[in-house]
XYZ file of C-alpha atoms in Angstrom:
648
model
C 110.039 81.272 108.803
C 111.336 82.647 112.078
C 109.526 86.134 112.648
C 111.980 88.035 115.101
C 111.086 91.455 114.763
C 107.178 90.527 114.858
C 107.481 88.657 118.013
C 109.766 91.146 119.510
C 108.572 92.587 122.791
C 108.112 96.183 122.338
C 106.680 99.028 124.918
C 104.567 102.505 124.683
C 105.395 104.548 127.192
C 105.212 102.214 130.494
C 103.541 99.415 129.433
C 104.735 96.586 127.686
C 103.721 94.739 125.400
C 104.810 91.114 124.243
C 104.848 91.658 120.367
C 104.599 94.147 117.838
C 101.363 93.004 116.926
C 98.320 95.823 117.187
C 94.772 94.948 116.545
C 93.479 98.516 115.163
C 90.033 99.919 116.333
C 87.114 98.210 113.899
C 83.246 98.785 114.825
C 81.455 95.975 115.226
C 78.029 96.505 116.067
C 78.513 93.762 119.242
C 77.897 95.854 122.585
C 74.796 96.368 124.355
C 72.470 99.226 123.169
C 73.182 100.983 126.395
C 76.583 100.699 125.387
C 78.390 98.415 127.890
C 80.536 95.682 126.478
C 78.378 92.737 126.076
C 79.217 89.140 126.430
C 79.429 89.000 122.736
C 81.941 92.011 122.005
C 84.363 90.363 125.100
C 84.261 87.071 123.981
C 85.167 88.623 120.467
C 88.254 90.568 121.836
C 89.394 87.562 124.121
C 89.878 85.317 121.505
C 92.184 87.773 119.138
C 93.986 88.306 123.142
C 93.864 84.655 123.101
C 95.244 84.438 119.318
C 98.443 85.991 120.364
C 97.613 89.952 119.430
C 99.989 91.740 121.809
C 97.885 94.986 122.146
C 94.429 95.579 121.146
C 92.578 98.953 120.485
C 88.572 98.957 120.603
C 85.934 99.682 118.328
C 84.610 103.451 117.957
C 83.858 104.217 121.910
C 81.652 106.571 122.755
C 81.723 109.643 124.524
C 78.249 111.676 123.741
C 74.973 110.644 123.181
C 73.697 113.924 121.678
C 75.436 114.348 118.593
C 78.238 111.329 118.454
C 76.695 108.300 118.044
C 79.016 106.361 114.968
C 76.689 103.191 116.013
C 73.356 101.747 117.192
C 75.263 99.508 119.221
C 78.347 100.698 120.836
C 79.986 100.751 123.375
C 80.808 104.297 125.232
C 82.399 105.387 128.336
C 80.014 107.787 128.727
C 78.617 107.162 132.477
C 80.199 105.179 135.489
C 77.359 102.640 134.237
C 79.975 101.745 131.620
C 82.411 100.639 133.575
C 81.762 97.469 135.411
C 81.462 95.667 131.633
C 84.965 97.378 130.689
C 86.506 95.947 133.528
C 85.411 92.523 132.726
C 86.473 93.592 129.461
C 89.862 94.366 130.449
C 90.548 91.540 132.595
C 89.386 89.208 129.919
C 92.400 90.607 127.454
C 94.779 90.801 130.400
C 94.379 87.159 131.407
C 96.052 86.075 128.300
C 98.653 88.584 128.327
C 97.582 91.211 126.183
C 96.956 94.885 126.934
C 94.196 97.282 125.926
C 93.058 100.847 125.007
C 89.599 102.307 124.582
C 89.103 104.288 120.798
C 87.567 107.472 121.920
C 85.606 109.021 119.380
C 82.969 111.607 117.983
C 82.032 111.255 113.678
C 80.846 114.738 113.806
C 79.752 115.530 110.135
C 80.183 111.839 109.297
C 77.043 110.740 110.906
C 73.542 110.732 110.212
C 70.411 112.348 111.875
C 68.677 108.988 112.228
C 71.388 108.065 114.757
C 70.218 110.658 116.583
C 66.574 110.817 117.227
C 66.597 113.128 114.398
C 68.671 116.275 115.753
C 70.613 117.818 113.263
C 74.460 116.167 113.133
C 77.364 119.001 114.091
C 80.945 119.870 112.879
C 83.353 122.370 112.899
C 82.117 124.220 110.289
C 78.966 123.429 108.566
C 80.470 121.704 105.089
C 78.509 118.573 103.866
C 79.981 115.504 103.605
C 79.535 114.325 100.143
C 79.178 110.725 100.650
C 76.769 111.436 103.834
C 74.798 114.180 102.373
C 73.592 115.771 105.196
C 74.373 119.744 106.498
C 75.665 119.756 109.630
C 75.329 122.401 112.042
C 78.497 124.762 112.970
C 78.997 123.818 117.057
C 79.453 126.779 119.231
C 82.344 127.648 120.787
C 80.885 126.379 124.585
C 79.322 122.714 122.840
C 83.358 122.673 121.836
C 84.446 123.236 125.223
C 82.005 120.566 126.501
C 82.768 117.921 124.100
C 86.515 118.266 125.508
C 85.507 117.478 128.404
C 83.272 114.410 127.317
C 86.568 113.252 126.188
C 88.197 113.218 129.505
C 85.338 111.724 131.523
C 85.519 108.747 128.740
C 89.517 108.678 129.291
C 89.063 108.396 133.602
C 86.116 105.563 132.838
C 88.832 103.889 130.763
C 91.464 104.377 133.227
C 88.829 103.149 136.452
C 87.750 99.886 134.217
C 91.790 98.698 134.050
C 91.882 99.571 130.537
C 95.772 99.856 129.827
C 95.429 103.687 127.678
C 92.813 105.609 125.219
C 93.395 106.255 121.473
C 92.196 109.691 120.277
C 90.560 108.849 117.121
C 91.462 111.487 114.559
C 91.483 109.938 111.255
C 88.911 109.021 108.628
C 87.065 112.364 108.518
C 85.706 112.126 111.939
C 85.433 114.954 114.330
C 88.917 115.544 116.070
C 90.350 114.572 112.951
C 87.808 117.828 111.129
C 89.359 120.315 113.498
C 92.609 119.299 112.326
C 91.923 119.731 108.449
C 91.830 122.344 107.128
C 89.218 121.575 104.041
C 86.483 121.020 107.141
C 87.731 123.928 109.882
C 86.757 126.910 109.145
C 86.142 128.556 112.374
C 86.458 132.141 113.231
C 87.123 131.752 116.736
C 90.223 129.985 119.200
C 89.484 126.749 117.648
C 90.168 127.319 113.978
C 92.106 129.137 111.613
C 95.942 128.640 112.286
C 97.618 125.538 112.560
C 97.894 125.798 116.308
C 93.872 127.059 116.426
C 93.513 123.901 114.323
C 95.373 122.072 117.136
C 93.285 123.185 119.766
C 90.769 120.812 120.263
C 92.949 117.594 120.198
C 95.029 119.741 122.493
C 92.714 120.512 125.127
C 91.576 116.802 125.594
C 95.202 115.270 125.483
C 95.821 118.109 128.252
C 92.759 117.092 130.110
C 93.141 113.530 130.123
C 97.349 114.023 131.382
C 95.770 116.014 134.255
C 92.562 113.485 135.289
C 94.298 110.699 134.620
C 97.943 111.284 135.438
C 101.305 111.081 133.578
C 101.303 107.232 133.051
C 97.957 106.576 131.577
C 98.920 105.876 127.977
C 97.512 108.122 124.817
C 97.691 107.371 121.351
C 96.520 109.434 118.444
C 95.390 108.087 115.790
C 95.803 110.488 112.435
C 95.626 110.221 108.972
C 99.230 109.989 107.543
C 96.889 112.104 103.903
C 93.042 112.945 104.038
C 93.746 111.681 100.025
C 91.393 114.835 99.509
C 91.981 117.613 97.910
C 92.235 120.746 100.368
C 92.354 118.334 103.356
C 95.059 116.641 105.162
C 98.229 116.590 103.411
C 101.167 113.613 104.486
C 103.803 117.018 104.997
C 101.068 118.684 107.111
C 100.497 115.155 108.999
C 104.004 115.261 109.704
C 104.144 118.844 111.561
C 100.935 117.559 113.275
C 102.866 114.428 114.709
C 106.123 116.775 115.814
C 103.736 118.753 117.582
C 101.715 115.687 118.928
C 104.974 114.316 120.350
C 105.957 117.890 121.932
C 103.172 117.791 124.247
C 103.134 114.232 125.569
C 101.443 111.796 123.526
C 102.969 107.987 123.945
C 102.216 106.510 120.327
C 100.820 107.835 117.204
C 98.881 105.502 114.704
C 99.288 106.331 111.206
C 96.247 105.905 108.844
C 95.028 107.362 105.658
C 91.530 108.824 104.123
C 88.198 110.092 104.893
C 84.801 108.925 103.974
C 85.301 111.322 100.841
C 88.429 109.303 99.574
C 86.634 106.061 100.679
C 88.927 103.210 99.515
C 91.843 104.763 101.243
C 90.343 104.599 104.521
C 89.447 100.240 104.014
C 91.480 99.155 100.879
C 89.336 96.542 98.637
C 91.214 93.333 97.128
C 92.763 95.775 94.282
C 95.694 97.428 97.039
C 98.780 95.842 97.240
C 100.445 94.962 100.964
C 102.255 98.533 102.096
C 100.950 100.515 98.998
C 100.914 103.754 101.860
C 103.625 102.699 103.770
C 105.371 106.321 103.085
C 103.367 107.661 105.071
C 104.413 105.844 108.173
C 107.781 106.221 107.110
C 107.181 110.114 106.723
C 106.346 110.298 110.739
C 108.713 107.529 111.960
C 111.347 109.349 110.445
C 110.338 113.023 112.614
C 109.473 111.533 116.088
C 110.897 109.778 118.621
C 107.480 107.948 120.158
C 106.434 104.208 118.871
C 104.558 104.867 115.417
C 102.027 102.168 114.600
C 100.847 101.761 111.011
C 98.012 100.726 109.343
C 99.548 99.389 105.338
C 97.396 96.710 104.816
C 98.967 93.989 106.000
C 97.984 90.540 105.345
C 100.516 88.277 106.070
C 103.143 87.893 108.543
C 106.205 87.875 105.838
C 105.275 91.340 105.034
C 104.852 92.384 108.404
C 108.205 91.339 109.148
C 109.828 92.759 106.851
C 108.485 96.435 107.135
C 109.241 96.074 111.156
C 113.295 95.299 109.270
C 112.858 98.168 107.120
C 112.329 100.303 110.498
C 109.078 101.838 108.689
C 107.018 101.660 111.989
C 107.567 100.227 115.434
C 103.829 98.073 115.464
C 101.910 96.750 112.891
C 98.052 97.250 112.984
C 96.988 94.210 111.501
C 92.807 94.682 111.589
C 90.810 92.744 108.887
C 93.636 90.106 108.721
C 92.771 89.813 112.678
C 88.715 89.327 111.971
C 89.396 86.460 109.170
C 91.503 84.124 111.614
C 91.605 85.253 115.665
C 94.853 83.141 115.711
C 96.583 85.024 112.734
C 99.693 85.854 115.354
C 99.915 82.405 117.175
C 99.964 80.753 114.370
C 102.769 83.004 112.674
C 104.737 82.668 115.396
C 104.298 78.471 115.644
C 105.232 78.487 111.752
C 101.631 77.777 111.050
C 101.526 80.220 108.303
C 99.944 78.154 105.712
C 97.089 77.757 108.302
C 95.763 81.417 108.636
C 92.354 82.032 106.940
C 93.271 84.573 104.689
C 91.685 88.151 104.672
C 90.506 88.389 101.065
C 89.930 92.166 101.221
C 86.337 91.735 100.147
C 85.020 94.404 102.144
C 82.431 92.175 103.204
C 83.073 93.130 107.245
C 82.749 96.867 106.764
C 79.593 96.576 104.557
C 77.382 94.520 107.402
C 77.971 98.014 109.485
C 76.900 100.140 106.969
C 74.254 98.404 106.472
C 73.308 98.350 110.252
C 74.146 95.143 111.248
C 76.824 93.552 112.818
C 80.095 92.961 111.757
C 80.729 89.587 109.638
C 83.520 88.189 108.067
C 83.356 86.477 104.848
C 85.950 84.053 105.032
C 85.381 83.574 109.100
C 81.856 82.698 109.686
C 82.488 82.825 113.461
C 83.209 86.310 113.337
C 81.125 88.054 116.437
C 79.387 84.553 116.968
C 82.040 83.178 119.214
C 80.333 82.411 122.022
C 77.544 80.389 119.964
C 80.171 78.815 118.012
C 82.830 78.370 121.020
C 84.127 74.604 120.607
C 83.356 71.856 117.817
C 81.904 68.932 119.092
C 84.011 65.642 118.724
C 81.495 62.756 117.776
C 81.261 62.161 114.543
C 83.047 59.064 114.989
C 84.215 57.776 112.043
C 80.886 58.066 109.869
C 81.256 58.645 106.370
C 80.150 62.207 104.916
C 80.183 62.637 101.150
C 80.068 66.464 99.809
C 79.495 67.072 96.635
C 81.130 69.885 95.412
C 84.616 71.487 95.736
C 83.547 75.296 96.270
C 83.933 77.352 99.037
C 80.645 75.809 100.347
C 81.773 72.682 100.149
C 85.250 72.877 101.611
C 84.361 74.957 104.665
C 81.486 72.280 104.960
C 84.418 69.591 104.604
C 86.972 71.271 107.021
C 84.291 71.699 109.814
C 83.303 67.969 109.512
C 86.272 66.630 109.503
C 87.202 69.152 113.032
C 83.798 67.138 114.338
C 86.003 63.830 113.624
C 83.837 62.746 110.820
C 85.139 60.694 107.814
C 84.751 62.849 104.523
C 84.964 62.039 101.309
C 84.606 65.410 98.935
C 83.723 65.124 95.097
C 84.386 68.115 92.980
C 84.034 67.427 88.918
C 86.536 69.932 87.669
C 90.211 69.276 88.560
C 90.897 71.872 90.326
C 89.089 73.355 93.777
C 87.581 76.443 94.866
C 84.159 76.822 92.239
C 82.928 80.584 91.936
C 86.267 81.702 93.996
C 88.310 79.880 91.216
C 86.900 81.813 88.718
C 86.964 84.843 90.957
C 90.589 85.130 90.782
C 91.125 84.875 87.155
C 90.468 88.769 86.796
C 93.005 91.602 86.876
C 93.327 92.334 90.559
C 91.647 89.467 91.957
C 94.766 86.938 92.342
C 94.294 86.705 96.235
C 91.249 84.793 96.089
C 93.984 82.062 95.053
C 95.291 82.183 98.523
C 91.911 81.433 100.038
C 91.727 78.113 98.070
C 95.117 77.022 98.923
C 94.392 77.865 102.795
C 91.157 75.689 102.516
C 92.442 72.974 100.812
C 95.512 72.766 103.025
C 93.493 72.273 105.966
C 91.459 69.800 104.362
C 94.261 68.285 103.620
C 95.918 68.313 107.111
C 92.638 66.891 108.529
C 92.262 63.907 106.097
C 89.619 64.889 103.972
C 89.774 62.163 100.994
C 89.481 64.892 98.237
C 88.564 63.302 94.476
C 89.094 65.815 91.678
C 87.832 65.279 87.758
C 85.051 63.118 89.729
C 81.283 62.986 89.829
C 79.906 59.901 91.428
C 76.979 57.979 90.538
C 74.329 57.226 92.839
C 76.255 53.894 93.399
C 78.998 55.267 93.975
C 77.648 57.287 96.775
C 76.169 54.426 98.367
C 79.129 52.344 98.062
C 80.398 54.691 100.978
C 77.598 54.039 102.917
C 77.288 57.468 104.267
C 75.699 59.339 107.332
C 74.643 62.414 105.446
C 75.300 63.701 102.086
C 76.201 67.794 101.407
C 75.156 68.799 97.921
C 77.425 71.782 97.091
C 77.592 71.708 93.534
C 77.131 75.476 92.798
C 73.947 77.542 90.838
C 72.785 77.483 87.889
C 73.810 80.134 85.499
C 70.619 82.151 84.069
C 70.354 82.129 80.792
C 66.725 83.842 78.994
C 65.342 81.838 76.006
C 65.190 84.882 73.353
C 66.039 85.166 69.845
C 69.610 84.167 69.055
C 70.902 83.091 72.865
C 72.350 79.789 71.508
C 74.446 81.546 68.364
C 77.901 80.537 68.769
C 79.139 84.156 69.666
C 77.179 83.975 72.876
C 78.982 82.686 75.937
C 78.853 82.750 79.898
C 81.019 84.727 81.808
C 81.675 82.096 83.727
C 83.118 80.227 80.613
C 85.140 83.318 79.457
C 87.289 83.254 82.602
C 86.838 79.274 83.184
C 88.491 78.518 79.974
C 90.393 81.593 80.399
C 89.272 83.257 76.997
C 92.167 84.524 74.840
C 90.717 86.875 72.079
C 91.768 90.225 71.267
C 91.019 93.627 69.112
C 87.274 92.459 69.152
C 84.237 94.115 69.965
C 82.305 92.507 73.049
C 78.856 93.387 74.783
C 78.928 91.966 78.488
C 75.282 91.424 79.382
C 74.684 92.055 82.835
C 76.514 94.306 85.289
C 76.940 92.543 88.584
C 80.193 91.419 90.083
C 80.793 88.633 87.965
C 80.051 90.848 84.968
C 82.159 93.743 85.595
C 84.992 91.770 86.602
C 84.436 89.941 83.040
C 84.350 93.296 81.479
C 87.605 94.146 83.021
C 89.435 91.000 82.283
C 88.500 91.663 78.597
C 88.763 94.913 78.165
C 93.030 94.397 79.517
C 93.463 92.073 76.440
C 93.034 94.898 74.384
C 88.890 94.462 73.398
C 86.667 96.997 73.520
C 83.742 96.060 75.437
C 80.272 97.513 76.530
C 78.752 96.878 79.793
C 74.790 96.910 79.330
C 72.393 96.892 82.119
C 68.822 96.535 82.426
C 68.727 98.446 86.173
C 68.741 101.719 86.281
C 72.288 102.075 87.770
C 75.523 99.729 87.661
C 76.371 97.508 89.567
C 73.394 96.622 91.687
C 73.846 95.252 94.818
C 77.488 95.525 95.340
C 79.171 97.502 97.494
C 79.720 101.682 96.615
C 83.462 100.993 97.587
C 84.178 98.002 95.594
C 81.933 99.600 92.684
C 84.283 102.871 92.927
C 87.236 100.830 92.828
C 86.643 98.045 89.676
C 84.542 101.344 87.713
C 86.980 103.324 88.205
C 89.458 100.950 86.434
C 86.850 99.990 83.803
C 86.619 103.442 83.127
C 90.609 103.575 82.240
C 90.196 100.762 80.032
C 87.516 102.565 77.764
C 85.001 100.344 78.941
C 81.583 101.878 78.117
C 78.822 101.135 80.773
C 75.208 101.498 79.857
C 72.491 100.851 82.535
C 68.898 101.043 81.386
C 69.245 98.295 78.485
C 67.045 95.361 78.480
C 68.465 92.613 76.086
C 66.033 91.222 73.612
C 67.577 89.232 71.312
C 70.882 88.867 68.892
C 70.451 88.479 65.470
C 74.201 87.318 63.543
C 76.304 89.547 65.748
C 74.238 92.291 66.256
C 72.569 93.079 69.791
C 69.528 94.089 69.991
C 68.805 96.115 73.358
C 65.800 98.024 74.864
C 66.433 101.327 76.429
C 63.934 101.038 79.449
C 63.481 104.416 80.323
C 61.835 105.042 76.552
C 61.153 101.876 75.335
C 63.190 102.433 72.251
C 64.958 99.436 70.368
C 68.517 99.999 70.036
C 71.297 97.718 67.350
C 74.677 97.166 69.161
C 77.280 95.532 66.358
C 79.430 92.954 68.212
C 81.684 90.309 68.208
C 80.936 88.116 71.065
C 78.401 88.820 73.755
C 78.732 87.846 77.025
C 76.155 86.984 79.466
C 76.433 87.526 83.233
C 72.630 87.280 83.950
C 73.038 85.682 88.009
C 72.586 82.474 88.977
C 69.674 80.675 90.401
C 69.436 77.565 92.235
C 69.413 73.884 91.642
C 66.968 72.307 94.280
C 64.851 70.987 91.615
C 67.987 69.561 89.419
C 67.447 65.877 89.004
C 70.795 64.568 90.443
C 69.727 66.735 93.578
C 66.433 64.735 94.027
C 68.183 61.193 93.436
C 69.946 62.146 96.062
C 66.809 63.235 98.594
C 65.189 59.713 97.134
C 68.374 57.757 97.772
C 69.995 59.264 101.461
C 69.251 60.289 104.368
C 70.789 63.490 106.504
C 71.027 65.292 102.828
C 71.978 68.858 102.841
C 71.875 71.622 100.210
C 74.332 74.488 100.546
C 75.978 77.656 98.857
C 74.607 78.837 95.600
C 72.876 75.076 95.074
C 70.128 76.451 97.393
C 70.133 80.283 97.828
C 72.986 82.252 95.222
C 74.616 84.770 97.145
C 78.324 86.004 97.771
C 81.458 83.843 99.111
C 79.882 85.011 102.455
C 76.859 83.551 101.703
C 78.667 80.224 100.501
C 80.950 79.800 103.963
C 78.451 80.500 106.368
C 76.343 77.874 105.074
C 78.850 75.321 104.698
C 79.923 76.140 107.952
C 76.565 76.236 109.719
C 75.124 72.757 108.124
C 78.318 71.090 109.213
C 78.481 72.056 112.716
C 75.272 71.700 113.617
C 75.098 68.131 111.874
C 73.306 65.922 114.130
């Protein structure tokens, strides 16, 4: 498909740029902890330049070190230190075409003391965030004033290092985008109050910055199109804010959504379709005449195009889609579309920074390791490699060997690819993971991976090939606890439920175990009209996943009726009856039931038989995914990927 609005040059202001393609401002965790761009975080940003982005806006930038630190490592364009790195910065993007701004910003009450040597974090006014949990302090009138000018001194740093504009960040919560709302400004004095007190702030930097820097250094706001709160930001106030943006000389404004109260809205999980807030782009394209870029959750380059048609926005911010495959736009615009490594909307990327660490991609195991992982080294020559195992382990371990010019020949038992991610995708909400599997196999597929489905080869078969190394990705183990009753026929896996794609209805089920795999059991029941319990030994559901994902696949449970019960230990079943221990009092509690289904984890298979005829038998053997270590899909590419390329 021909993509003529997508690769149609566009402009902000002065500058133009050579498609409508914007990569939006995403931490990552990758600069220096002085805060100069390392060679990590450039090498990271050249290659989406190099990918074909026509315009690409940093991560969070830093302007204070007192009270607005968003990360440990950062960068900021706080001192003239900062710039040399930002100019190499630059010039790396520019070589390849592409132009640049620098994200100021300041989280205010969306930060934590820790990031601070312990000082107490500031806002507006002093209202707790609810999902940080910590009081800020109310800044004074004067720490206002300074923290304009903060602003501007970042802006001339950008401006000195060649960087091409600066982006205002005030969306998500953070602190421009507090002054604006009027559920976190509160202020008695010139900065709060009114609509125009409200302004003030945002005012006095964009002001600042026209006068420092000049009339053709380019400024985009970024805003939230609805806080999705209630009190805050609504998309008719956004709207008067971007009139009045656009009345006093902004070049672009860049339309996103939510706060780190409304969560989901701010980073969608896999449950939000393409556009699903593309009103609210609309809703400010419609009253201004400057470029509007919006962030809809875009995935793939069909969509794109056709809400560039619709005239909803004039650039697409295409961010997580951007971080799964660097080439994303070259290879839209080359009719490579089947190609791109498909953002799965795991939340996967944004969960590594919360977590202090740096940003990762789940389906791009290269993500912020480009320079380690920069070229794949051509010499396999020829040489067989067998991998066992058709899962996401074993096809990114495929793909990468057959890059390295190896000859691979990939078992998988079932008829069909893709292992856990298969049965990911049978849920309600979950059909993208198909995508990922089709991507995966296509490029097997285009590099002549011999792929044998409904196979599992003997020991002789496997040395028929004569092979150089052998990749054992046949997946975990599912746990299953020898107590009373476990083998009654009403018992079965959740991995069998949505394997053999379970068709009962009007029954009563108990899903043991409330992970992932459980809950997204639970949910696939519970829409076929069941009534199912969710019982958990742990004191809370859902351990280990993510708070966003858990608010977004609870919240849906909850619709369904689905009753979740943490604190029950299973002990036994006894002719349809479960028998549960509440762990807080040790009490022993009868659940009636029609089927109960156990999601109990995984655990590896090192010490499976096959897996040690295969150590006794071959040479160069390697044991990846969940066969060695269960974790996520993550977990399961990164291993695949790392065994292959560093193959010897």
């Amino acid at each position: 498909m021909e993509y003529k609005k997508l690769f149609e040059k566009g402009s902000i202001g002065k500058v133009n740029l050579k498609n409508r393609i914007v990569m939006p401002a995403m931490g990552t965790s990758l600069a220096t902890s002085t805060g100069e761009a390392s060679d990590e975080i450039i090498r990271y940003y050249e290659e989406r330049a190099e990918g074909g982005c026509g315009l690409i806006i940093t991560e969070i930038t830093r302007i204070d070190n007192e009270t607005g630190v968003g990360l440990p490592n950062q960068l900021c364009a706080i001192e003239a230190k900062h710039i040399p790195r930002l100019e190499r910065l630059a010039r790396s993007v520019h070589r390849h075409g592409t132009k640049i701004f620098l994200q100021l910003h300041h989280p205010g009450r969306q930060s934590y003391s820790r990031l601070i040597e312990g000082r107490q974090i500031v806002a507006p006014s002093p209202i707790t965030c609810k999902t940080v949990g910590e009081k800020p302090r109310e800044m004074t009138t004067e720490e206002v004033e300074e923290l304009v000018k903060k602003f501007v001194i970042g802006a001339k740093i950008a401006q000195t290092a060649g960087i091409d504009g600066i982006e205002l960040h005030g969306a998500h919560g953070y602190l421009i985008g507090q002054f604006l709302s009027p559920l976190t400004n509160r202020r008695t004095d010139k900065y709060g109050g009114s609509f125009s007190n409200r302004m003030r702030f945002v005012t006095e930097i964009i002001l600042g910055i026209r006068h420092i820097c000049g009339p053709n250094f380019l400024i985009s706001v970024r805003i939230d199109g609805d806080e999705f709160v209630e009190g805050g930001i609504t998309h008719e106030e956004a709207i008067k804010m971007a009139i009045y943006l656009e009345s006093i000389g902004i070049d672009a404004i860049n339309v996103s959504s939510g706060t780190y109260e409304s969560g989901v809205t701010i980073i969608e999980p896999i449950s939000y379709k393409e556009g699903w807030k593309k009103h609210l782009a609309q809703g400010i394209k419609d009253n201004v005449k400057i470029p509007v870029i919006a962030c809809d959750a875009i995935k793939t380059p069909e969509f794109a195009e056709k809400l560039l048609e619709e005239g909803n926005c004039d650039f697409i911010a295409l961010g997580r889609a951007q971080l799964a495959d660097s080439k994303w736009a070259k290879k839209a615009k080359e009719g490579r579309e089947k190609e791109i490594r498909p953002c799965i909307a795991c939340l996967h990327c944004i969960e590594q920074l919360m977590n202090g660490k740096t940003v990762e991609c789940a389906v791009n195991p290269r993500l912020g390791y480009e320079n380690e992982y920069s070229d794949y080294r051509k010499n396999g020559e020829g040489r067989t490699v067998v991998v066992i195992g058709g899962g996401p382990a074993g096809m990114e371990a495929a793909r990468v060997l057959a890059e390295r010019e190896f000859k691979v020949v990939l078992f998988e038992k079932k008829n069909n690819l893709g292992g856990s991610v298969y049965l990911g995708s049978k849920p309600p909400c979950k059909e993208r993971l198909q995508n990922l599997i089709d991507n995966m196999e296509y490029q097997m597929r285009q590099l002549g991976v011999d792929i044998r489905l409904g196979s599992s080869p003997t020991i002789e078969e496997i040395k028929a090939l004569n092979p150089y190394s052998v990749f054992i990705a046949i997946g975990g183990k599912n746990i299953v606890p020898e107590l009373p009753g476990i083998h009654e026929k009403n018992v079965v896996l959740a991995t069998d439920v949505l394997d053999k794609e379970m068709d009962v209805k009007n029954k009563k089920i108990v899903v043991v175990g409330s992970g992932m795999t459980g809950l997204e059991t639970a949910e696939y029941l519970a829409e076929k009209g069941n009534e199912v319990k969710v019982v958990e030994m742990l004191n809370e559901i859902g351990p280990g996943v993510y708070r966003s994902v858990l608010y977004d696949i609870t919240t849906r449970l909850e619709k369904y009726g689905v009753k979740m019960i943490p604190c029950r230990k299973l002990v036994g079943i006894d002719n349809g009856k479960v028998n549960v221990l509440n762990t807080n009092n040790n009490e022993k509690i009868v659940m009636e039931t029609d089927y109960v289904v156990l999601s109990l984890g995984v655990t590896s298979v090192e010490n499976n038989q096959f897996v040690k005829d295969i150590q006794n038998n071959f040479n160069n053997v390697m044991i990846l995914g969940d066969a060695t270590k269960p974790g996520k899909i993550s977990n399961a590419i990164q291993t695949g990927f790392d065994l292959a390329y560093t193959l010897e």
